Short mmCIF file of N, CA and C and ligand atoms in Angstrom, two decimals:
data_model
loop_
_atom_site.label_atom_id
_atom_site.label_comp_id
_atom_site.label_asym_id
_atom_site.label_seq_id
_atom_site.Cartn_x
_atom_site.Cartn_y
_atom_site.Cartn_z
N MET A 1 0.68 -1.12 -0.35
CA MET A 1 0.08 0.14 0.04
C MET A 1 0.69 1.21 -0.02
N LEU A 2 0.65 2.34 -0.91
CA LEU A 2 1.48 3.26 -0.79
C LEU A 2 0.79 4.41 -0.10
N SER A 3 2.03 5.24 0.93
CA SER A 3 1.44 6.06 1.64
C SER A 3 1.10 7.42 0.67
N LYS A 4 0.30 8.16 1.17
CA LYS A 4 -0.04 9.28 0.34
C LYS A 4 0.94 10.48 -0.04
N LYS A 5 2.18 10.27 0.75
CA LYS A 5 2.73 11.35 -0.05
C LYS A 5 3.94 10.69 -0.91
N ILE A 6 4.10 9.06 -1.15
CA ILE A 6 4.59 8.77 -1.92
C ILE A 6 3.47 8.46 -2.88
N GLU A 7 2.03 8.51 -2.85
CA GLU A 7 1.37 8.72 -4.09
C GLU A 7 1.68 9.65 -4.56
N GLU A 8 1.12 10.92 -4.14
CA GLU A 8 1.72 12.21 -4.43
C GLU A 8 3.01 12.56 -5.33
N ALA A 9 4.11 11.84 -4.62
CA ALA A 9 5.39 11.92 -5.57
C ALA A 9 5.43 11.44 -6.94
N LEU A 10 4.47 9.93 -7.03
CA LEU A 10 4.86 9.13 -7.75
C LEU A 10 3.78 9.68 -9.58
N ASN A 11 2.53 10.24 -8.36
CA ASN A 11 1.89 11.58 -9.52
C ASN A 11 2.15 12.42 -10.45
N LYS A 12 3.15 13.15 -9.20
CA LYS A 12 4.02 14.23 -10.28
C LYS A 12 4.77 13.91 -11.04
N GLN A 13 5.57 12.50 -10.88
CA GLN A 13 6.40 12.13 -11.80
C GLN A 13 5.68 11.50 -13.08
N ILE A 14 4.40 11.23 -13.19
CA ILE A 14 3.77 10.47 -14.05
C ILE A 14 3.37 11.88 -14.83
N ARG A 15 2.81 13.00 -13.67
CA ARG A 15 3.20 14.03 -14.85
C ARG A 15 4.69 14.50 -16.04
N ILE A 16 5.72 14.56 -15.12
CA ILE A 16 6.76 14.69 -15.81
C ILE A 16 7.46 13.70 -17.32
N GLU A 17 6.62 12.70 -16.88
CA GLU A 17 7.13 10.97 -17.92
C GLU A 17 5.83 11.87 -19.53
N ALA A 18 4.93 12.41 -18.43
CA ALA A 18 3.78 12.25 -20.05
C ALA A 18 4.26 13.92 -20.60
N GLU A 19 5.20 14.87 -19.83
CA GLU A 19 5.36 16.19 -20.23
C GLU A 19 6.64 15.87 -21.58
N SER A 20 7.28 15.20 -20.50
CA SER A 20 8.96 14.22 -21.60
C SER A 20 8.16 13.98 -23.41
N SER A 21 6.92 13.09 -23.11
CA SER A 21 6.88 12.58 -24.35
C SER A 21 6.29 13.90 -24.98
N GLN A 22 5.81 14.38 -24.83
CA GLN A 22 5.07 15.84 -25.52
C GLN A 22 6.29 16.87 -26.33
N VAL A 23 7.15 16.69 -24.92
CA VAL A 23 8.33 17.33 -25.53
C VAL A 23 8.98 16.90 -26.36
N TYR A 24 9.15 16.02 -26.65
CA TYR A 24 10.37 14.93 -27.83
C TYR A 24 8.39 15.09 -29.00
N LEU A 25 7.63 14.80 -28.98
CA LEU A 25 6.63 15.13 -29.84
C LEU A 25 7.27 16.23 -30.72
N ALA A 26 7.04 16.85 -29.91
CA ALA A 26 7.45 18.48 -30.56
C ALA A 26 8.33 18.89 -31.32
N MET A 27 9.17 18.23 -30.65
CA MET A 27 10.88 17.90 -31.31
C MET A 27 10.91 17.40 -32.75
N ALA A 28 10.25 16.49 -32.60
CA ALA A 28 10.09 15.56 -33.70
C ALA A 28 9.77 16.10 -35.38
N CYS A 29 7.96 17.39 -34.50
CA CYS A 29 7.66 17.44 -35.77
C CYS A 29 8.52 18.92 -36.34
N TRP A 30 9.02 19.55 -35.01
CA TRP A 30 9.96 20.63 -35.40
C TRP A 30 11.05 19.80 -36.62
N ALA A 31 11.53 18.59 -36.43
CA ALA A 31 12.96 18.28 -37.64
C ALA A 31 12.35 17.55 -38.26
N GLU A 32 11.02 17.19 -38.35
CA GLU A 32 9.92 16.73 -39.51
C GLU A 32 10.25 17.57 -40.75
N VAL A 33 9.57 19.16 -40.40
CA VAL A 33 8.99 19.39 -41.11
C VAL A 33 10.15 20.62 -42.05
N GLN A 34 10.90 20.05 -40.92
CA GLN A 34 12.55 21.04 -41.94
C GLN A 34 13.13 19.89 -42.84
N GLY A 35 12.44 18.41 -42.86
CA GLY A 35 13.18 17.59 -43.55
C GLY A 35 14.67 16.78 -42.86
N PHE A 36 14.52 16.54 -41.65
CA PHE A 36 15.87 15.96 -40.90
C PHE A 36 14.48 14.70 -40.67
N GLU A 37 14.98 13.53 -40.92
CA GLU A 37 13.52 12.33 -41.10
C GLU A 37 14.29 11.35 -39.76
N GLY A 38 16.18 11.54 -39.87
CA GLY A 38 16.36 10.77 -38.93
C GLY A 38 16.09 11.25 -37.53
N VAL A 39 16.45 12.72 -37.59
CA VAL A 39 15.75 13.12 -36.24
C VAL A 39 14.96 13.10 -35.75
N ALA A 40 13.91 12.92 -36.81
CA ALA A 40 12.12 13.16 -36.64
C ALA A 40 11.73 11.91 -36.18
N GLN A 41 12.41 11.13 -36.31
CA GLN A 41 12.35 9.41 -36.52
C GLN A 41 12.70 9.19 -34.99
N PHE A 42 13.70 9.66 -34.35
CA PHE A 42 14.63 9.39 -33.12
C PHE A 42 14.02 9.98 -32.12
N MET A 43 13.04 11.18 -32.44
CA MET A 43 12.45 12.29 -30.94
C MET A 43 10.98 11.07 -30.86
N PHE A 44 10.41 10.61 -32.36
CA PHE A 44 8.92 9.82 -32.58
C PHE A 44 9.39 8.93 -31.77
N ALA A 45 10.22 8.08 -31.61
CA ALA A 45 10.49 7.12 -30.62
C ALA A 45 10.86 7.32 -29.31
N HIS A 46 11.39 8.36 -29.36
CA HIS A 46 12.27 8.72 -27.91
C HIS A 46 10.67 9.17 -27.00
N SER A 47 9.41 9.91 -28.07
CA SER A 47 8.34 10.07 -26.94
C SER A 47 7.88 9.24 -26.71
N ASP A 48 7.26 8.24 -27.83
CA ASP A 48 6.89 6.85 -27.31
C ASP A 48 7.38 5.86 -25.95
N GLU A 49 8.67 6.25 -26.01
CA GLU A 49 9.74 6.01 -24.70
C GLU A 49 9.36 6.41 -23.38
N GLU A 50 9.07 7.83 -23.57
CA GLU A 50 8.59 8.79 -22.62
C GLU A 50 7.04 7.97 -21.90
N ARG A 51 6.27 7.96 -22.73
CA ARG A 51 4.92 7.28 -22.83
C ARG A 51 4.86 6.08 -21.98
N MET A 52 5.98 5.09 -22.33
CA MET A 52 5.85 3.70 -21.91
C MET A 52 6.66 3.78 -20.40
N HIS A 53 7.50 4.99 -19.86
CA HIS A 53 8.07 5.59 -18.76
C HIS A 53 6.60 5.53 -17.83
N MET A 54 5.93 6.30 -18.49
CA MET A 54 4.78 6.59 -17.93
C MET A 54 4.23 5.98 -17.32
N LEU A 55 3.29 5.04 -18.39
CA LEU A 55 2.27 3.83 -18.15
C LEU A 55 2.87 2.78 -17.49
N LYS A 56 4.56 2.76 -16.96
CA LYS A 56 4.88 2.05 -16.34
C LYS A 56 4.52 1.99 -14.85
N LEU A 57 4.37 3.80 -14.34
CA LEU A 57 4.31 4.28 -12.75
C LEU A 57 2.82 4.09 -12.74
N VAL A 58 1.92 4.65 -13.96
CA VAL A 58 0.63 4.22 -14.20
C VAL A 58 0.12 3.29 -13.58
N LYS A 59 0.71 2.11 -14.15
CA LYS A 59 -0.18 0.26 -13.21
C LYS A 59 0.75 0.24 -12.47
N PHE A 60 1.91 1.07 -11.70
CA PHE A 60 2.29 0.22 -10.47
C PHE A 60 1.58 1.13 -9.25
N VAL A 61 1.37 2.60 -9.88
CA VAL A 61 0.20 3.38 -8.57
C VAL A 61 -0.81 2.76 -8.65
N ASN A 62 -1.10 2.24 -9.34
CA ASN A 62 -2.65 1.64 -9.70
C ASN A 62 -2.55 0.06 -8.69
N GLU A 63 -1.69 -0.76 -8.70
CA GLU A 63 -1.70 -1.63 -8.50
C GLU A 63 -1.26 -1.59 -7.11
N ARG A 64 -0.67 -0.58 -6.55
CA ARG A 64 -0.17 -0.52 -5.09
C ARG A 64 -1.53 0.48 -4.28
N GLY A 65 -2.95 0.26 -4.89
CA GLY A 65 -3.36 0.60 -4.16
C GLY A 65 -2.95 2.00 -4.26
N GLY A 66 -3.00 3.13 -5.19
CA GLY A 66 -3.11 4.55 -5.21
C GLY A 66 -4.26 4.43 -6.65
N HIS A 67 -4.30 5.88 -6.68
CA HIS A 67 -5.27 6.09 -7.90
C HIS A 67 -4.35 7.10 -8.52
N ALA A 68 -3.65 6.76 -10.14
CA ALA A 68 -3.07 7.25 -10.88
C ALA A 68 -3.77 8.23 -11.58
N GLN A 69 -3.34 9.55 -11.65
CA GLN A 69 -3.51 10.86 -11.49
C GLN A 69 -3.55 11.35 -13.59
N ILE A 70 -4.43 11.19 -14.15
CA ILE A 70 -4.06 11.74 -15.21
C ILE A 70 -4.36 13.21 -15.69
N SER A 71 -3.18 14.31 -15.33
CA SER A 71 -3.77 15.76 -15.21
C SER A 71 -3.11 16.57 -16.86
N ASP A 72 -3.68 17.75 -16.91
CA ASP A 72 -3.43 18.64 -18.08
C ASP A 72 -1.83 19.15 -18.36
N LEU A 73 -1.32 19.19 -19.56
CA LEU A 73 -0.13 18.99 -19.14
C LEU A 73 0.35 20.42 -19.52
N ALA A 74 1.67 20.77 -19.25
CA ALA A 74 2.02 22.15 -19.98
C ALA A 74 2.30 21.83 -21.85
N ALA A 75 2.31 23.12 -22.38
CA ALA A 75 2.26 23.00 -23.64
C ALA A 75 3.97 23.04 -24.21
N PRO A 76 4.36 21.96 -24.87
CA PRO A 76 5.55 22.51 -25.26
C PRO A 76 6.25 23.61 -25.76
N PRO A 77 7.16 23.87 -26.25
CA PRO A 77 7.89 24.68 -27.37
C PRO A 77 7.28 24.21 -29.04
N THR A 78 7.05 25.04 -29.61
CA THR A 78 6.93 24.84 -30.61
C THR A 78 8.34 24.72 -31.73
N GLU A 79 8.98 26.23 -31.38
CA GLU A 79 10.11 26.32 -32.10
C GLU A 79 11.53 25.71 -31.04
N PHE A 80 12.56 25.64 -31.63
CA PHE A 80 14.00 25.06 -31.40
C PHE A 80 15.18 25.75 -31.95
N GLY A 81 14.84 26.52 -32.84
CA GLY A 81 15.42 27.37 -32.91
C GLY A 81 16.80 26.67 -33.82
N SER A 82 17.59 26.07 -33.36
CA SER A 82 18.49 25.30 -34.09
C SER A 82 18.46 23.89 -33.19
N PHE A 83 19.65 22.86 -33.90
CA PHE A 83 19.53 21.24 -33.90
C PHE A 83 20.72 21.43 -32.29
N LYS A 84 21.29 21.90 -32.33
CA LYS A 84 22.74 22.26 -31.68
C LYS A 84 21.39 23.22 -29.92
N ASN A 85 20.60 23.86 -30.48
CA ASN A 85 19.63 24.16 -29.28
C ASN A 85 18.66 23.83 -28.48
N MET A 86 18.08 22.53 -29.48
CA MET A 86 17.17 21.32 -29.32
C MET A 86 17.50 20.39 -28.39
N PHE A 87 18.87 20.03 -29.35
CA PHE A 87 19.52 18.49 -28.19
C PHE A 87 20.55 19.39 -26.56
N GLU A 88 20.39 20.26 -26.82
CA GLU A 88 20.98 21.12 -25.29
C GLU A 88 19.35 21.10 -24.80
N THR A 89 18.60 21.34 -25.07
CA THR A 89 16.97 21.63 -24.35
C THR A 89 17.07 19.93 -23.91
N LEU A 90 17.11 19.08 -24.67
CA LEU A 90 16.75 17.83 -24.33
C LEU A 90 17.22 17.01 -23.55
N PHE A 91 19.19 17.55 -23.75
CA PHE A 91 19.46 17.54 -22.65
C PHE A 91 19.29 17.59 -21.21
N ASN A 92 19.38 19.19 -21.28
CA ASN A 92 18.99 19.99 -19.82
C ASN A 92 17.06 19.56 -18.89
N HIS A 93 16.70 19.06 -20.26
CA HIS A 93 15.43 18.13 -19.68
C HIS A 93 15.76 16.47 -19.03
N GLU A 94 16.67 15.84 -19.67
CA GLU A 94 16.41 15.17 -19.27
C GLU A 94 17.48 15.02 -17.69
N VAL A 95 18.20 15.84 -17.38
CA VAL A 95 19.12 16.10 -16.40
C VAL A 95 18.09 16.75 -15.05
N MET A 96 17.04 17.14 -15.72
CA MET A 96 15.55 17.71 -14.71
C MET A 96 15.00 16.87 -14.05
N VAL A 97 14.77 15.41 -15.56
CA VAL A 97 14.15 14.24 -15.00
C VAL A 97 14.89 13.42 -14.29
N SER A 98 16.52 13.08 -13.97
CA SER A 98 16.91 12.64 -12.88
C SER A 98 16.74 12.82 -11.33
N GLN A 99 16.74 14.36 -11.46
CA GLN A 99 17.00 14.94 -10.16
C GLN A 99 15.46 14.54 -10.07
N SER A 100 14.36 14.60 -10.47
CA SER A 100 13.13 14.31 -10.35
C SER A 100 13.19 12.87 -9.45
N ILE A 101 13.48 11.98 -10.21
CA ILE A 101 13.66 10.58 -10.02
C ILE A 101 14.69 10.49 -8.50
N ASN A 102 15.66 11.51 -8.35
CA ASN A 102 16.19 10.71 -7.47
C ASN A 102 15.85 11.60 -6.24
N ASP A 103 15.02 12.45 -6.78
CA ASP A 103 14.45 13.33 -5.18
C ASP A 103 12.94 11.99 -4.28
N LEU A 104 12.57 11.80 -5.36
CA LEU A 104 11.50 10.33 -5.38
C LEU A 104 12.14 9.36 -4.70
N VAL A 105 13.24 9.05 -5.02
CA VAL A 105 14.13 7.90 -4.89
C VAL A 105 14.28 8.40 -2.91
N HIS A 106 14.65 9.06 -3.02
CA HIS A 106 14.79 9.95 -1.31
C HIS A 106 13.17 10.08 -0.37
N ILE A 107 12.24 10.04 -1.08
CA ILE A 107 11.05 10.07 -0.26
C ILE A 107 10.90 8.26 0.09
N THR A 108 10.99 7.69 -0.81
CA THR A 108 10.75 6.19 -0.06
C THR A 108 11.66 5.87 0.39
N LEU A 109 12.98 6.33 0.80
CA LEU A 109 13.66 6.27 1.80
C LEU A 109 13.33 6.26 3.18
N GLU A 110 13.22 8.14 2.88
CA GLU A 110 12.39 8.57 4.41
C GLU A 110 10.78 7.74 4.46
N GLU A 111 10.08 7.43 4.09
CA GLU A 111 8.92 6.58 3.90
C GLU A 111 9.09 4.87 4.20
N ARG A 112 10.29 4.86 4.48
CA ARG A 112 10.51 3.19 4.20
C ARG A 112 9.92 2.31 3.51
N ASP A 113 9.11 2.82 2.06
CA ASP A 113 8.68 2.64 1.67
C ASP A 113 9.67 1.73 0.00
N TYR A 114 10.09 0.16 0.52
CA TYR A 114 11.53 -0.18 -0.12
C TYR A 114 10.51 -1.17 -1.28
N ALA A 115 9.51 -1.11 -1.71
CA ALA A 115 8.92 -1.72 -2.44
C ALA A 115 8.83 -0.74 -3.81
N THR A 116 8.48 0.47 -3.37
CA THR A 116 8.93 1.15 -4.74
C THR A 116 10.26 1.83 -4.65
N HIS A 117 11.08 1.50 -3.35
CA HIS A 117 11.71 1.87 -3.56
C HIS A 117 13.22 1.00 -5.17
N ASN A 118 12.64 -0.40 -4.73
CA ASN A 118 13.07 -1.02 -5.76
C ASN A 118 12.46 -1.22 -7.05
N PHE A 119 11.17 -0.62 -6.85
CA PHE A 119 10.84 -0.16 -8.39
C PHE A 119 11.55 0.95 -8.94
N LEU A 120 11.96 1.79 -8.35
CA LEU A 120 12.42 3.11 -8.86
C LEU A 120 13.88 2.84 -9.40
N GLN A 121 14.55 1.58 -9.23
CA GLN A 121 15.89 1.00 -9.34
C GLN A 121 15.96 1.23 -11.10
N TRP A 122 15.07 0.79 -11.29
CA TRP A 122 14.86 0.93 -13.00
C TRP A 122 15.12 2.08 -13.77
N TYR A 123 14.59 3.30 -13.11
CA TYR A 123 14.18 4.69 -13.81
C TYR A 123 15.82 4.97 -13.54
N VAL A 124 16.13 4.39 -12.04
CA VAL A 124 17.48 5.11 -11.96
C VAL A 124 18.59 4.87 -12.99
N SER A 125 18.17 3.49 -13.30
CA SER A 125 19.36 2.81 -14.49
C SER A 125 19.13 3.67 -16.12
N GLU A 126 18.18 3.44 -16.37
CA GLU A 126 17.50 4.33 -17.39
C GLU A 126 17.80 5.55 -17.73
N GLN A 127 17.68 6.38 -16.48
CA GLN A 127 18.41 7.76 -16.48
C GLN A 127 19.24 7.68 -16.72
N ILE A 128 20.30 7.06 -16.24
CA ILE A 128 22.31 6.42 -16.49
C ILE A 128 21.89 6.50 -18.56
N GLU A 129 21.19 5.83 -19.08
CA GLU A 129 21.63 6.02 -20.08
C GLU A 129 20.91 6.92 -21.23
N GLU A 130 19.76 7.44 -20.36
CA GLU A 130 18.91 8.98 -21.07
C GLU A 130 19.78 9.90 -21.39
N GLU A 131 20.90 10.25 -19.54
CA GLU A 131 21.94 10.98 -19.70
C GLU A 131 23.03 11.33 -21.00
N ALA A 132 23.08 9.89 -20.89
CA ALA A 132 24.75 9.76 -21.28
C ALA A 132 24.61 9.50 -23.25
N LEU A 133 22.98 9.14 -23.42
CA LEU A 133 22.77 9.27 -24.37
C LEU A 133 22.74 11.01 -25.10
N ALA A 134 21.79 11.59 -24.57
CA ALA A 134 22.14 13.03 -24.49
C ALA A 134 23.29 13.24 -24.86
N ARG A 135 24.12 12.88 -24.13
CA ARG A 135 25.64 14.21 -23.96
C ARG A 135 25.86 13.70 -25.02
N ASN A 136 26.20 12.23 -25.69
CA ASN A 136 26.65 11.55 -27.06
C ASN A 136 26.51 13.26 -28.16
N ILE A 137 24.71 12.44 -28.31
CA ILE A 137 24.06 13.23 -29.26
C ILE A 137 24.33 14.82 -29.12
N LEU A 138 24.78 15.69 -28.36
CA LEU A 138 25.34 16.90 -28.24
C LEU A 138 26.80 17.04 -28.55
N ASP A 139 27.26 16.28 -28.32
CA ASP A 139 28.71 16.13 -28.54
C ASP A 139 28.99 16.38 -29.79
N LYS A 140 28.42 15.29 -30.54
CA LYS A 140 28.37 15.66 -32.36
C LYS A 140 27.81 16.66 -32.82
N ILE A 141 26.43 17.16 -31.90
CA ILE A 141 26.46 18.15 -32.70
C ILE A 141 27.49 19.67 -32.52
N ASN A 142 27.93 19.48 -31.30
CA ASN A 142 28.89 20.65 -31.20
C ASN A 142 29.91 20.88 -32.07
N LEU A 143 30.65 19.75 -32.55
CA LEU A 143 31.48 19.50 -33.42
C LEU A 143 30.79 19.60 -35.22
N ILE A 144 29.40 19.15 -35.48
CA ILE A 144 29.50 20.03 -36.40
C ILE A 144 28.56 21.47 -36.61
N GLY A 145 28.49 21.69 -35.61
CA GLY A 145 27.66 23.69 -35.39
C GLY A 145 26.81 23.33 -36.78
N ASP A 146 26.77 24.71 -37.55
CA ASP A 146 25.67 24.63 -38.79
C ASP A 146 25.93 24.05 -39.65
N ASP A 147 27.41 23.48 -40.05
CA ASP A 147 27.61 23.10 -41.20
C ASP A 147 26.52 21.99 -42.22
N LYS A 148 26.00 22.50 -42.97
CA LYS A 148 25.08 22.46 -43.50
C LYS A 148 25.13 19.92 -44.11
N GLY A 149 26.53 20.31 -44.58
CA GLY A 149 26.74 18.89 -45.28
C GLY A 149 26.94 17.82 -43.76
N GLY A 150 27.56 18.34 -42.75
CA GLY A 150 27.62 18.38 -41.24
C GLY A 150 26.53 17.42 -41.20
N LEU A 151 25.56 18.43 -41.32
CA LEU A 151 23.84 17.86 -40.14
C LEU A 151 23.24 17.08 -41.09
N TYR A 152 23.60 17.20 -41.99
CA TYR A 152 22.86 15.93 -42.88
C TYR A 152 23.78 14.42 -42.95
N LEU A 153 24.64 14.70 -42.91
CA LEU A 153 25.26 13.11 -42.48
C LEU A 153 25.21 12.75 -41.03
N PHE A 154 24.91 13.90 -40.13
CA PHE A 154 24.21 13.97 -38.74
C PHE A 154 23.04 13.12 -38.61
N ASP A 155 22.36 13.69 -39.46
CA ASP A 155 20.63 12.57 -39.42
C ASP A 155 20.68 11.87 -39.93
N ASN A 156 21.62 11.19 -40.76
CA ASN A 156 21.51 9.71 -41.27
C ASN A 156 22.03 8.58 -40.27
N ASP A 157 23.44 9.61 -39.39
CA ASP A 157 23.58 9.08 -38.64
C ASP A 157 22.48 8.44 -37.34
N VAL A 158 21.71 9.18 -37.29
CA VAL A 158 20.74 9.48 -36.23
C VAL A 158 19.74 8.12 -36.37
N LYS A 159 19.37 8.04 -37.82
CA LYS A 159 18.60 7.33 -38.42
C LYS A 159 18.93 5.62 -38.03
N GLN A 160 20.32 5.75 -37.98
CA GLN A 160 20.80 4.55 -37.52
C GLN A 160 20.73 4.04 -36.09
N LEU A 161 20.78 5.39 -35.29
CA LEU A 161 20.64 5.02 -34.33
C LEU A 161 18.99 4.41 -33.57
N VAL A 162 18.30 4.88 -34.33
CA VAL A 162 17.04 4.21 -34.38
C VAL A 162 16.74 2.86 -34.68
N ALA A 163 17.55 2.85 -35.94
CA ALA A 163 17.22 1.51 -36.38
C ALA A 163 17.60 0.11 -35.37
N ALA A 164 18.98 0.72 -34.62
CA ALA A 164 19.50 -0.12 -33.89
C ALA A 164 18.76 -0.16 -32.69
N GLY A 165 17.56 0.15 -32.61
CA GLY A 165 17.02 0.19 -31.11
C GLY A 165 17.86 1.23 -29.80
N PRO A 166 16.45 1.48 -29.43
CA PRO A 166 17.05 2.34 -27.90
C PRO A 166 18.72 1.52 -27.04
N ASP A 167 18.15 -0.12 -27.02
CA ASP A 167 19.32 -0.40 -26.17
C ASP A 167 20.71 -0.84 -26.91
N ALA A 168 20.83 -0.20 -28.50
CA ALA A 168 22.12 -0.40 -29.02
C ALA A 168 23.09 0.33 -28.10
N PRO A 169 24.20 -0.23 -28.43
CA PRO A 169 25.57 0.67 -27.38
C PRO A 169 26.17 1.80 -28.51
N GLN A 170 25.81 3.14 -27.85
CA GLN A 170 26.32 4.06 -28.33
C GLN A 170 27.99 4.44 -29.18
FE1 FEO B 201 11.75 9.34 -18.87
FE2 FEO B 201 13.84 10.72 -20.55
O1 FEO B 201 13.07 10.45 -18.94
#
């Protein structure tokens, strides 16, 4: 059984994962209308992953005697200016998500809720991967800058990343 405090904290995380899905969906659209298919595919796939992160929490809350709350969401930006800016936004967003997961893990220890603590370990590992992936892409983008040919090749590279699946080594 979840305590009220844990239930509220998990519901807050459900909202964050749902908003993450929306942010990456907006990034996918921005990339797609500019003809960058690889980046768009990557962002569409990432948006789906975030929805999966959200659903996993929803099921857990309901199974543990709580009630998952599906709330309204903040609208994501529609313009990202440049790929560098977009991937910086993505990286910073993931750092924020990691912080939120850490805070959540901390609350489970305070509340001595070891079942939720155990459940959240999956998210702790996932965030290490997500941050590493975002940092890796950002490093590439920083090398390319605004070079059109470089961006074209980068787009193809990212397409391979999607084809290889989320667990492929970077
Ligand atoms: Fe579900 Fe990208 O954090």
